[in-house]
């Protein structure tokens, strides 16, 4: 069954149902569309109505400590969740919007339970084989999307902290890869790292002006899938998921 149409082709070719079918509903959100470095991370979550989670909200409206607490609670109580990503190389190859849709698609496909409806934050939808609906500011309106927002952001923030340990001169732990004044100055002085997105203009300018910064790669963001509080690394063929 195709998803509800919210986009013009080619991103979406979908029909519309006049009602929401009964069954499991998944919330989907992403973190990391805007930064100059690192993967874009997406999460899909199916919450358990019998195990409510208090305080779910848009991850950006929560403190870092509160997000960490809710991250553990979501993983323990959700019926099902999946955390996926699209890499820096994929972002540079297919652009950030398509990479975001790819990460969201991977997250939905990685769920151990199949939902009948997928609710996605924003106004665009990935191509999936489940009915879907885009909800603007859904991360503040729909609890399952809020939960996905928290899983995605905490996962990506932790990745940035690991990257900071390898490239301390850039300040990734503070700015999380966004183009702050301090980050732009670090790019000017030190050049771009292997984890910077070359298709983003500040990085491209830094590459033209100077050499690539030497250093090891950060650990990849692992795709992860869990059910009933048990998580495991999710292995999936990335090539087969390109649209």
PDB file of C-alpha atoms in Angstrom:
ATOM      1  CA  UNK A   1       0.000   0.000   0.000  1.00  0.00           C
ATOM      2  CA  UNK A   2       1.332   3.410  -0.894  1.00  0.00           C
ATOM      3  CA  UNK A   3       1.830   6.353   1.397  1.00  0.00           C
ATOM      4  CA  UNK A   4      -0.320   9.447   1.593  1.00  0.00           C
ATOM      5  CA  UNK A   5       0.743  12.056  -0.944  1.00  0.00           C
ATOM      6  CA  UNK A   6       2.486  15.097   0.522  1.00  0.00           C
ATOM      7  CA  UNK A   7       5.127  15.732  -2.152  1.00  0.00           C
ATOM      8  CA  UNK A   8       5.285  16.201  -5.895  1.00  0.00           C
ATOM      9  CA  UNK A   9       7.187  13.514  -7.852  1.00  0.00           C
ATOM     10  CA  UNK A  10       9.873  12.205  -7.970  1.00  0.00           C
ATOM     11  CA  UNK A  11      10.224  11.992  -4.170  1.00  0.00           C
ATOM     12  CA  UNK A  12       6.745  10.589  -3.722  1.00  0.00           C
ATOM     13  CA  UNK A  13       4.188   8.885  -5.921  1.00  0.00           C
ATOM     14  CA  UNK A  14       1.487   8.032  -3.441  1.00  0.00           C
ATOM     15  CA  UNK A  15      -2.235   7.725  -3.062  1.00  0.00           C
ATOM     16  CA  UNK A  16      -4.456   8.914  -0.239  1.00  0.00           C
ATOM     17  CA  UNK A  17      -6.725   7.075   2.188  1.00  0.00           C
ATOM     18  CA  UNK A  18      -9.600   8.963   3.850  1.00  0.00           C
ATOM     19  CA  UNK A  19      -8.995   7.361   7.258  1.00  0.00           C
ATOM     20  CA  UNK A  20      -6.211   6.063   9.448  1.00  0.00           C
ATOM     21  CA  UNK A  21      -6.307   2.260   9.622  1.00  0.00           C
ATOM     22  CA  UNK A  22      -6.222   0.515  13.015  1.00  0.00           C
ATOM     23  CA  UNK A  23      -2.924  -0.983  14.062  1.00  0.00           C
ATOM     24  CA  UNK A  24       0.612  -0.027  15.001  1.00  0.00           C
ATOM     25  CA  UNK A  25       1.694   3.552  14.315  1.00  0.00           C
ATOM     26  CA  UNK A  26       5.357   4.546  13.968  1.00  0.00           C
ATOM     27  CA  UNK A  27       6.809   8.010  14.448  1.00  0.00           C
ATOM     28  CA  UNK A  28       9.837   9.063  12.395  1.00  0.00           C
ATOM     29  CA  UNK A  29      12.229  11.992  12.733  1.00  0.00           C
ATOM     30  CA  UNK A  30      15.820  12.917  11.903  1.00  0.00           C
ATOM     31  CA  UNK A  31      18.750  14.802  13.361  1.00  0.00           C
ATOM     32  CA  UNK A  32      21.613  16.424  11.511  1.00  0.00           C
ATOM     33  CA  UNK A  33      20.307  17.905   8.272  1.00  0.00           C
ATOM     34  CA  UNK A  34      21.941  21.281   8.823  1.00  0.00           C
ATOM     35  CA  UNK A  35      25.448  20.532  10.190  1.00  0.00           C
ATOM     36  CA  UNK A  36      28.594  20.815   8.086  1.00  0.00           C
ATOM     37  CA  UNK A  37      29.908  17.428   9.213  1.00  0.00           C
ATOM     38  CA  UNK A  38      28.794  13.920  10.026  1.00  0.00           C
ATOM     39  CA  UNK A  39      25.952  11.646   8.975  1.00  0.00           C
ATOM     40  CA  UNK A  40      22.263  12.444   9.093  1.00  0.00           C
ATOM     41  CA  UNK A  41      20.558  10.150  11.617  1.00  0.00           C
ATOM     42  CA  UNK A  42      16.931   9.019  11.573  1.00  0.00           C
ATOM     43  CA  UNK A  43      14.860   7.026  14.028  1.00  0.00           C
ATOM     44  CA  UNK A  44      11.534   5.228  13.851  1.00  0.00           C
ATOM     45  CA  UNK A  45       9.615   4.370  17.028  1.00  0.00           C
ATOM     46  CA  UNK A  46       6.455   2.429  17.825  1.00  0.00           C
ATOM     47  CA  UNK A  47       5.400   3.259  21.382  1.00  0.00           C
ATOM     48  CA  UNK A  48       3.611   0.898  23.762  1.00  0.00           C
ATOM     49  CA  UNK A  49       0.302   2.363  24.967  1.00  0.00           C
ATOM     50  CA  UNK A  50       0.590   0.195  28.076  1.00  0.00           C
ATOM     51  CA  UNK A  51       3.938   1.785  29.004  1.00  0.00           C
ATOM     52  CA  UNK A  52       3.468   5.558  28.774  1.00  0.00           C
ATOM     53  CA  UNK A  53       6.513   7.830  28.810  1.00  0.00           C
ATOM     54  CA  UNK A  54       6.078  11.202  30.516  1.00  0.00           C
ATOM     55  CA  UNK A  55       7.708  14.348  29.149  1.00  0.00           C
ATOM     56  CA  UNK A  56       8.085  13.449  25.481  1.00  0.00           C
ATOM     57  CA  UNK A  57       8.594  16.558  23.361  1.00  0.00           C
ATOM     58  CA  UNK A  58      10.581  17.954  20.465  1.00  0.00           C
ATOM     59  CA  UNK A  59      14.170  17.015  21.343  1.00  0.00           C
ATOM     60  CA  UNK A  60      15.333  20.593  20.711  1.00  0.00           C
ATOM     61  CA  UNK A  61      13.057  21.813  23.509  1.00  0.00           C
ATOM     62  CA  UNK A  62      14.585  19.449  26.087  1.00  0.00           C
ATOM     63  CA  UNK A  63      17.817  19.787  28.014  1.00  0.00           C
ATOM     64  CA  UNK A  64      20.656  17.427  27.148  1.00  0.00           C
ATOM     65  CA  UNK A  65      20.272  15.643  30.499  1.00  0.00           C
ATOM     66  CA  UNK A  66      16.531  15.183  29.980  1.00  0.00           C
ATOM     67  CA  UNK A  67      17.110  13.806  26.489  1.00  0.00           C
ATOM     68  CA  UNK A  68      19.577  11.262  27.871  1.00  0.00           C
ATOM     69  CA  UNK A  69      17.055  10.056  30.465  1.00  0.00           C
ATOM     70  CA  UNK A  70      14.262   9.813  27.908  1.00  0.00           C
ATOM     71  CA  UNK A  71      16.588   8.068  25.428  1.00  0.00           C
ATOM     72  CA  UNK A  72      17.040   5.162  27.839  1.00  0.00           C
ATOM     73  CA  UNK A  73      13.353   5.099  28.761  1.00  0.00           C
ATOM     74  CA  UNK A  74      12.222   5.043  25.130  1.00  0.00           C
ATOM     75  CA  UNK A  75      14.549   2.179  24.306  1.00  0.00           C
ATOM     76  CA  UNK A  76      13.326   0.230  27.343  1.00  0.00           C
ATOM     77  CA  UNK A  77       9.582   0.834  26.912  1.00  0.00           C
ATOM     78  CA  UNK A  78       8.930   1.172  23.180  1.00  0.00           C
ATOM     79  CA  UNK A  79       7.328  -1.743  21.404  1.00  0.00           C
ATOM     80  CA  UNK A  80       9.878  -1.304  18.657  1.00  0.00           C
ATOM     81  CA  UNK A  81      12.492   1.174  17.443  1.00  0.00           C
ATOM     82  CA  UNK A  82      15.179   1.526  14.816  1.00  0.00           C
ATOM     83  CA  UNK A  83      18.009   4.057  14.480  1.00  0.00           C
ATOM     84  CA  UNK A  84      19.598   4.422  11.037  1.00  0.00           C
ATOM     85  CA  UNK A  85      21.747   6.885   9.118  1.00  0.00           C
ATOM     86  CA  UNK A  86      22.962   8.139   5.777  1.00  0.00           C
ATOM     87  CA  UNK A  87      26.700   8.710   5.652  1.00  0.00           C
ATOM     88  CA  UNK A  88      28.701  11.807   4.746  1.00  0.00           C
ATOM     89  CA  UNK A  89      29.640  10.132   1.466  1.00  0.00           C
ATOM     90  CA  UNK A  90      25.968   9.509   0.660  1.00  0.00           C
ATOM     91  CA  UNK A  91      25.061  13.096   1.569  1.00  0.00           C
ATOM     92  CA  UNK A  92      27.704  14.394  -0.830  1.00  0.00           C
ATOM     93  CA  UNK A  93      26.649  11.960  -3.554  1.00  0.00           C
ATOM     94  CA  UNK A  94      22.846  12.349  -3.537  1.00  0.00           C
ATOM     95  CA  UNK A  95      22.360  15.648  -1.571  1.00  0.00           C
ATOM     96  CA  UNK A  96      21.176  16.179   1.993  1.00  0.00           C
ATOM     97  CA  UNK A  97      17.425  16.012   1.306  1.00  0.00           C
ATOM     98  CA  UNK A  98      17.621  12.665  -0.477  1.00  0.00           C
ATOM     99  CA  UNK A  99      20.044  11.379   2.156  1.00  0.00           C
ATOM    100  CA  UNK A 100      17.599  12.369   4.897  1.00  0.00           C
ATOM    101  CA  UNK A 101      14.804  10.494   3.135  1.00  0.00           C
ATOM    102  CA  UNK A 102      17.151   7.522   2.743  1.00  0.00           C
ATOM    103  CA  UNK A 103      17.973   7.480   6.461  1.00  0.00           C
ATOM    104  CA  UNK A 104      14.263   7.679   7.312  1.00  0.00           C
ATOM    105  CA  UNK A 105      13.478   4.849   4.920  1.00  0.00           C
ATOM    106  CA  UNK A 106      16.180   2.697   6.510  1.00  0.00           C
ATOM    107  CA  UNK A 107      14.770   3.416   9.961  1.00  0.00           C
ATOM    108  CA  UNK A 108      11.253   2.355   8.947  1.00  0.00           C
ATOM    109  CA  UNK A 109      12.498  -0.728   7.096  1.00  0.00           C
ATOM    110  CA  UNK A 110      14.560  -1.728  10.126  1.00  0.00           C
ATOM    111  CA  UNK A 111      11.607  -1.906  12.508  1.00  0.00           C
ATOM    112  CA  UNK A 112      11.098  -5.432  13.856  1.00  0.00           C
ATOM    113  CA  UNK A 113       7.318  -4.881  13.809  1.00  0.00           C
ATOM    114  CA  UNK A 114       5.628  -3.460  10.718  1.00  0.00           C
ATOM    115  CA  UNK A 115       3.358  -0.465  11.305  1.00  0.00           C
ATOM    116  CA  UNK A 116       0.175   0.216   9.363  1.00  0.00           C
ATOM    117  CA  UNK A 117       0.832   3.961   9.473  1.00  0.00           C
ATOM    118  CA  UNK A 118       4.016   6.032   9.615  1.00  0.00           C
ATOM    119  CA  UNK A 119       3.899   9.633  10.875  1.00  0.00           C
ATOM    120  CA  UNK A 120       6.888  11.700   9.759  1.00  0.00           C
ATOM    121  CA  UNK A 121       7.990  15.049  11.121  1.00  0.00           C
ATOM    122  CA  UNK A 122       8.034  17.795   8.495  1.00  0.00           C
ATOM    123  CA  UNK A 123       6.396  18.174   5.099  1.00  0.00           C
ATOM    124  CA  UNK A 124       8.147  15.466   3.091  1.00  0.00           C
ATOM    125  CA  UNK A 125       8.036  11.684   3.080  1.00  0.00           C
ATOM    126  CA  UNK A 126      10.488   8.889   2.276  1.00  0.00           C
ATOM    127  CA  UNK A 127       9.444   6.224  -0.195  1.00  0.00           C
ATOM    128  CA  UNK A 128       8.192   3.323   1.902  1.00  0.00           C
ATOM    129  CA  UNK A 129       5.682   0.505   1.426  1.00  0.00           C
ATOM    130  CA  UNK A 130       3.461   1.709   4.279  1.00  0.00           C
ATOM    131  CA  UNK A 131       0.849   4.452   4.371  1.00  0.00           C
ATOM    132  CA  UNK A 132       2.541   7.607   5.663  1.00  0.00           C
ATOM    133  CA  UNK A 133       1.627  11.131   6.628  1.00  0.00           C
ATOM    134  CA  UNK A 134       3.880  14.165   7.003  1.00  0.00           C
ATOM    135  CA  UNK A 135       3.118  16.380  10.002  1.00  0.00           C
ATOM    136  CA  UNK A 136       4.697  19.821  10.258  1.00  0.00           C
ATOM    137  CA  UNK A 137       6.126  20.278  13.780  1.00  0.00           C
ATOM    138  CA  UNK A 138       5.076  16.710  14.486  1.00  0.00           C
ATOM    139  CA  UNK A 139       7.938  16.296  16.949  1.00  0.00           C
ATOM    140  CA  UNK A 140       6.011  18.570  19.320  1.00  0.00           C
ATOM    141  CA  UNK A 141       2.549  17.178  18.497  1.00  0.00           C
ATOM    142  CA  UNK A 142       2.898  13.383  18.219  1.00  0.00           C
ATOM    143  CA  UNK A 143       4.538  11.392  20.993  1.00  0.00           C
ATOM    144  CA  UNK A 144       5.949   8.710  18.701  1.00  0.00           C
ATOM    145  CA  UNK A 145       7.619  11.392  16.569  1.00  0.00           C
ATOM    146  CA  UNK A 146       8.924  13.080  19.731  1.00  0.00           C
ATOM    147  CA  UNK A 147      10.451   9.767  20.787  1.00  0.00           C
ATOM    148  CA  UNK A 148      12.067   9.331  17.365  1.00  0.00           C
ATOM    149  CA  UNK A 149      13.414  12.879  17.565  1.00  0.00           C
ATOM    150  CA  UNK A 150      15.072  12.124  20.907  1.00  0.00           C
ATOM    151  CA  UNK A 151      16.635   8.848  19.754  1.00  0.00           C
ATOM    152  CA  UNK A 152      18.019  10.462  16.608  1.00  0.00           C
ATOM    153  CA  UNK A 153      19.421  13.542  18.339  1.00  0.00           C
ATOM    154  CA  UNK A 154      21.054  11.717  21.250  1.00  0.00           C
ATOM    155  CA  UNK A 155      22.620   9.211  18.857  1.00  0.00           C
ATOM    156  CA  UNK A 156      24.067  11.935  16.666  1.00  0.00           C
ATOM    157  CA  UNK A 157      25.199  14.094  19.611  1.00  0.00           C
ATOM    158  CA  UNK A 158      27.113  11.129  21.024  1.00  0.00           C
ATOM    159  CA  UNK A 159      28.756  10.641  17.639  1.00  0.00           C
ATOM    160  CA  UNK A 160      29.849  14.293  17.686  1.00  0.00           C
ATOM    161  CA  UNK A 161      31.361  13.837  21.132  1.00  0.00           C
ATOM    162  CA  UNK A 162      33.434  10.914  19.854  1.00  0.00           C
ATOM    163  CA  UNK A 163      34.493  13.020  16.883  1.00  0.00           C
ATOM    164  CA  UNK A 164      35.498  15.818  19.264  1.00  0.00           C
ATOM    165  CA  UNK A 165      37.927  13.463  20.989  1.00  0.00           C
ATOM    166  CA  UNK A 166      39.678  12.863  17.649  1.00  0.00           C
ATOM    167  CA  UNK A 167      39.532  16.464  16.392  1.00  0.00           C
ATOM    168  CA  UNK A 168      39.493  18.615  19.554  1.00  0.00           C
ATOM    169  CA  UNK A 169      40.533  21.737  17.638  1.00  0.00           C
ATOM    170  CA  UNK A 170      37.107  21.914  15.947  1.00  0.00           C
ATOM    171  CA  UNK A 171      34.858  21.907  19.030  1.00  0.00           C
ATOM    172  CA  UNK A 172      32.381  19.293  17.800  1.00  0.00           C
ATOM    173  CA  UNK A 173      31.162  18.543  21.337  1.00  0.00           C
ATOM    174  CA  UNK A 174      29.934  22.120  21.633  1.00  0.00           C
ATOM    175  CA  UNK A 175      28.499  22.951  18.197  1.00  0.00           C
ATOM    176  CA  UNK A 176      27.601  19.398  17.084  1.00  0.00           C
ATOM    177  CA  UNK A 177      28.816  20.134  13.569  1.00  0.00           C
ATOM    178  CA  UNK A 178      26.680  23.208  12.911  1.00  0.00           C
ATOM    179  CA  UNK A 179      28.229  26.191  11.176  1.00  0.00           C
ATOM    180  CA  UNK A 180      28.879  28.368  14.200  1.00  0.00           C
ATOM    181  CA  UNK A 181      31.453  31.154  14.119  1.00  0.00           C
ATOM    182  CA  UNK A 182      33.872  28.961  16.066  1.00  0.00           C
ATOM    183  CA  UNK A 183      33.399  26.057  13.647  1.00  0.00           C
ATOM    184  CA  UNK A 184      33.876  28.253  10.594  1.00  0.00           C
ATOM    185  CA  UNK A 185      37.038  29.703  12.100  1.00  0.00           C
ATOM    186  CA  UNK A 186      38.350  26.188  12.784  1.00  0.00           C
ATOM    187  CA  UNK A 187      37.678  25.283   9.155  1.00  0.00           C
ATOM    188  CA  UNK A 188      39.601  28.358   8.037  1.00  0.00           C
ATOM    189  CA  UNK A 189      42.590  27.597  10.279  1.00  0.00           C
ATOM    190  CA  UNK A 190      42.764  23.794  10.143  1.00  0.00           C
ATOM    191  CA  UNK A 191      40.983  22.878   6.917  1.00  0.00           C
ATOM    192  CA  UNK A 192      38.278  20.232   6.531  1.00  0.00           C
ATOM    193  CA  UNK A 193      38.331  16.754   8.079  1.00  0.00           C
ATOM    194  CA  UNK A 194      37.323  13.527   6.376  1.00  0.00           C
ATOM    195  CA  UNK A 195      33.987  13.807   8.230  1.00  0.00           C
ATOM    196  CA  UNK A 196      33.045  17.179   6.733  1.00  0.00           C
ATOM    197  CA  UNK A 197      30.391  17.354   4.020  1.00  0.00           C
ATOM    198  CA  UNK A 198      32.185  18.451   0.873  1.00  0.00           C
ATOM    199  CA  UNK A 199      28.937  19.389  -0.871  1.00  0.00           C
ATOM    200  CA  UNK A 200      28.278  22.131   1.724  1.00  0.00           C
ATOM    201  CA  UNK A 201      29.696  25.487   0.599  1.00  0.00           C
ATOM    202  CA  UNK A 202      31.684  26.432   3.772  1.00  0.00           C
ATOM    203  CA  UNK A 203      33.475  23.076   3.566  1.00  0.00           C
ATOM    204  CA  UNK A 204      34.090  23.406  -0.153  1.00  0.00           C
ATOM    205  CA  UNK A 205      35.584  26.829   0.449  1.00  0.00           C
ATOM    206  CA  UNK A 206      37.827  25.459   3.186  1.00  0.00           C
ATOM    207  CA  UNK A 207      39.060  22.704   0.872  1.00  0.00           C
ATOM    208  CA  UNK A 208      39.928  25.256  -1.790  1.00  0.00           C
ATOM    209  CA  UNK A 209      41.816  27.374   0.726  1.00  0.00           C
ATOM    210  CA  UNK A 210      43.853  24.691   2.469  1.00  0.00           C
ATOM    211  CA  UNK A 211      44.698  21.006   2.961  1.00  0.00           C
ATOM    212  CA  UNK A 212      42.482  18.354   4.514  1.00  0.00           C
ATOM    213  CA  UNK A 213      43.075  17.992   8.243  1.00  0.00           C
ATOM    214  CA  UNK A 214      44.931  14.796   9.098  1.00  0.00           C
ATOM    215  CA  UNK A 215      43.317  12.434  11.592  1.00  0.00           C
ATOM    216  CA  UNK A 216      41.448   9.180  12.025  1.00  0.00           C
ATOM    217  CA  UNK A 217      37.795   8.673  11.222  1.00  0.00           C
ATOM    218  CA  UNK A 218      35.217   8.683  13.972  1.00  0.00           C
ATOM    219  CA  UNK A 219      33.388   5.479  14.750  1.00  0.00           C
ATOM    220  CA  UNK A 220      30.390   5.113  12.452  1.00  0.00           C
ATOM    221  CA  UNK A 221      26.858   5.622  13.703  1.00  0.00           C
ATOM    222  CA  UNK A 222      25.582   2.067  13.980  1.00  0.00           C
ATOM    223  CA  UNK A 223      22.164   1.188  12.641  1.00  0.00           C
ATOM    224  CA  UNK A 224      20.296  -0.229  15.616  1.00  0.00           C
ATOM    225  CA  UNK A 225      16.994  -2.028  15.965  1.00  0.00           C
ATOM    226  CA  UNK A 226      15.214  -3.006  19.158  1.00  0.00           C
ATOM    227  CA  UNK A 227      12.052  -4.634  20.404  1.00  0.00           C
ATOM    228  CA  UNK A 228      10.709  -4.958  23.962  1.00  0.00           C
ATOM    229  CA  UNK A 229      13.754  -3.238  25.412  1.00  0.00           C
ATOM    230  CA  UNK A 230      16.291  -5.450  23.643  1.00  0.00           C
ATOM    231  CA  UNK A 231      18.512  -3.745  21.076  1.00  0.00           C
ATOM    232  CA  UNK A 232      20.848  -5.176  18.490  1.00  0.00           C
ATOM    233  CA  UNK A 233      23.020  -3.849  15.685  1.00  0.00           C
ATOM    234  CA  UNK A 234      21.075  -3.741  12.448  1.00  0.00           C
ATOM    235  CA  UNK A 235      22.962  -4.919   9.390  1.00  0.00           C
ATOM    236  CA  UNK A 236      21.406  -3.829   6.111  1.00  0.00           C
ATOM    237  CA  UNK A 237      22.638  -3.473   2.562  1.00  0.00           C
ATOM    238  CA  UNK A 238      22.826   0.239   1.837  1.00  0.00           C
ATOM    239  CA  UNK A 239      23.052  -0.228  -1.913  1.00  0.00           C
ATOM    240  CA  UNK A 240      19.679  -1.982  -2.020  1.00  0.00           C
ATOM    241  CA  UNK A 241      17.972   0.947  -0.307  1.00  0.00           C
ATOM    242  CA  UNK A 242      18.730   3.671  -2.852  1.00  0.00           C
ATOM    243  CA  UNK A 243      15.638   4.950  -4.621  1.00  0.00           C
TER     244      UNK A 243
END
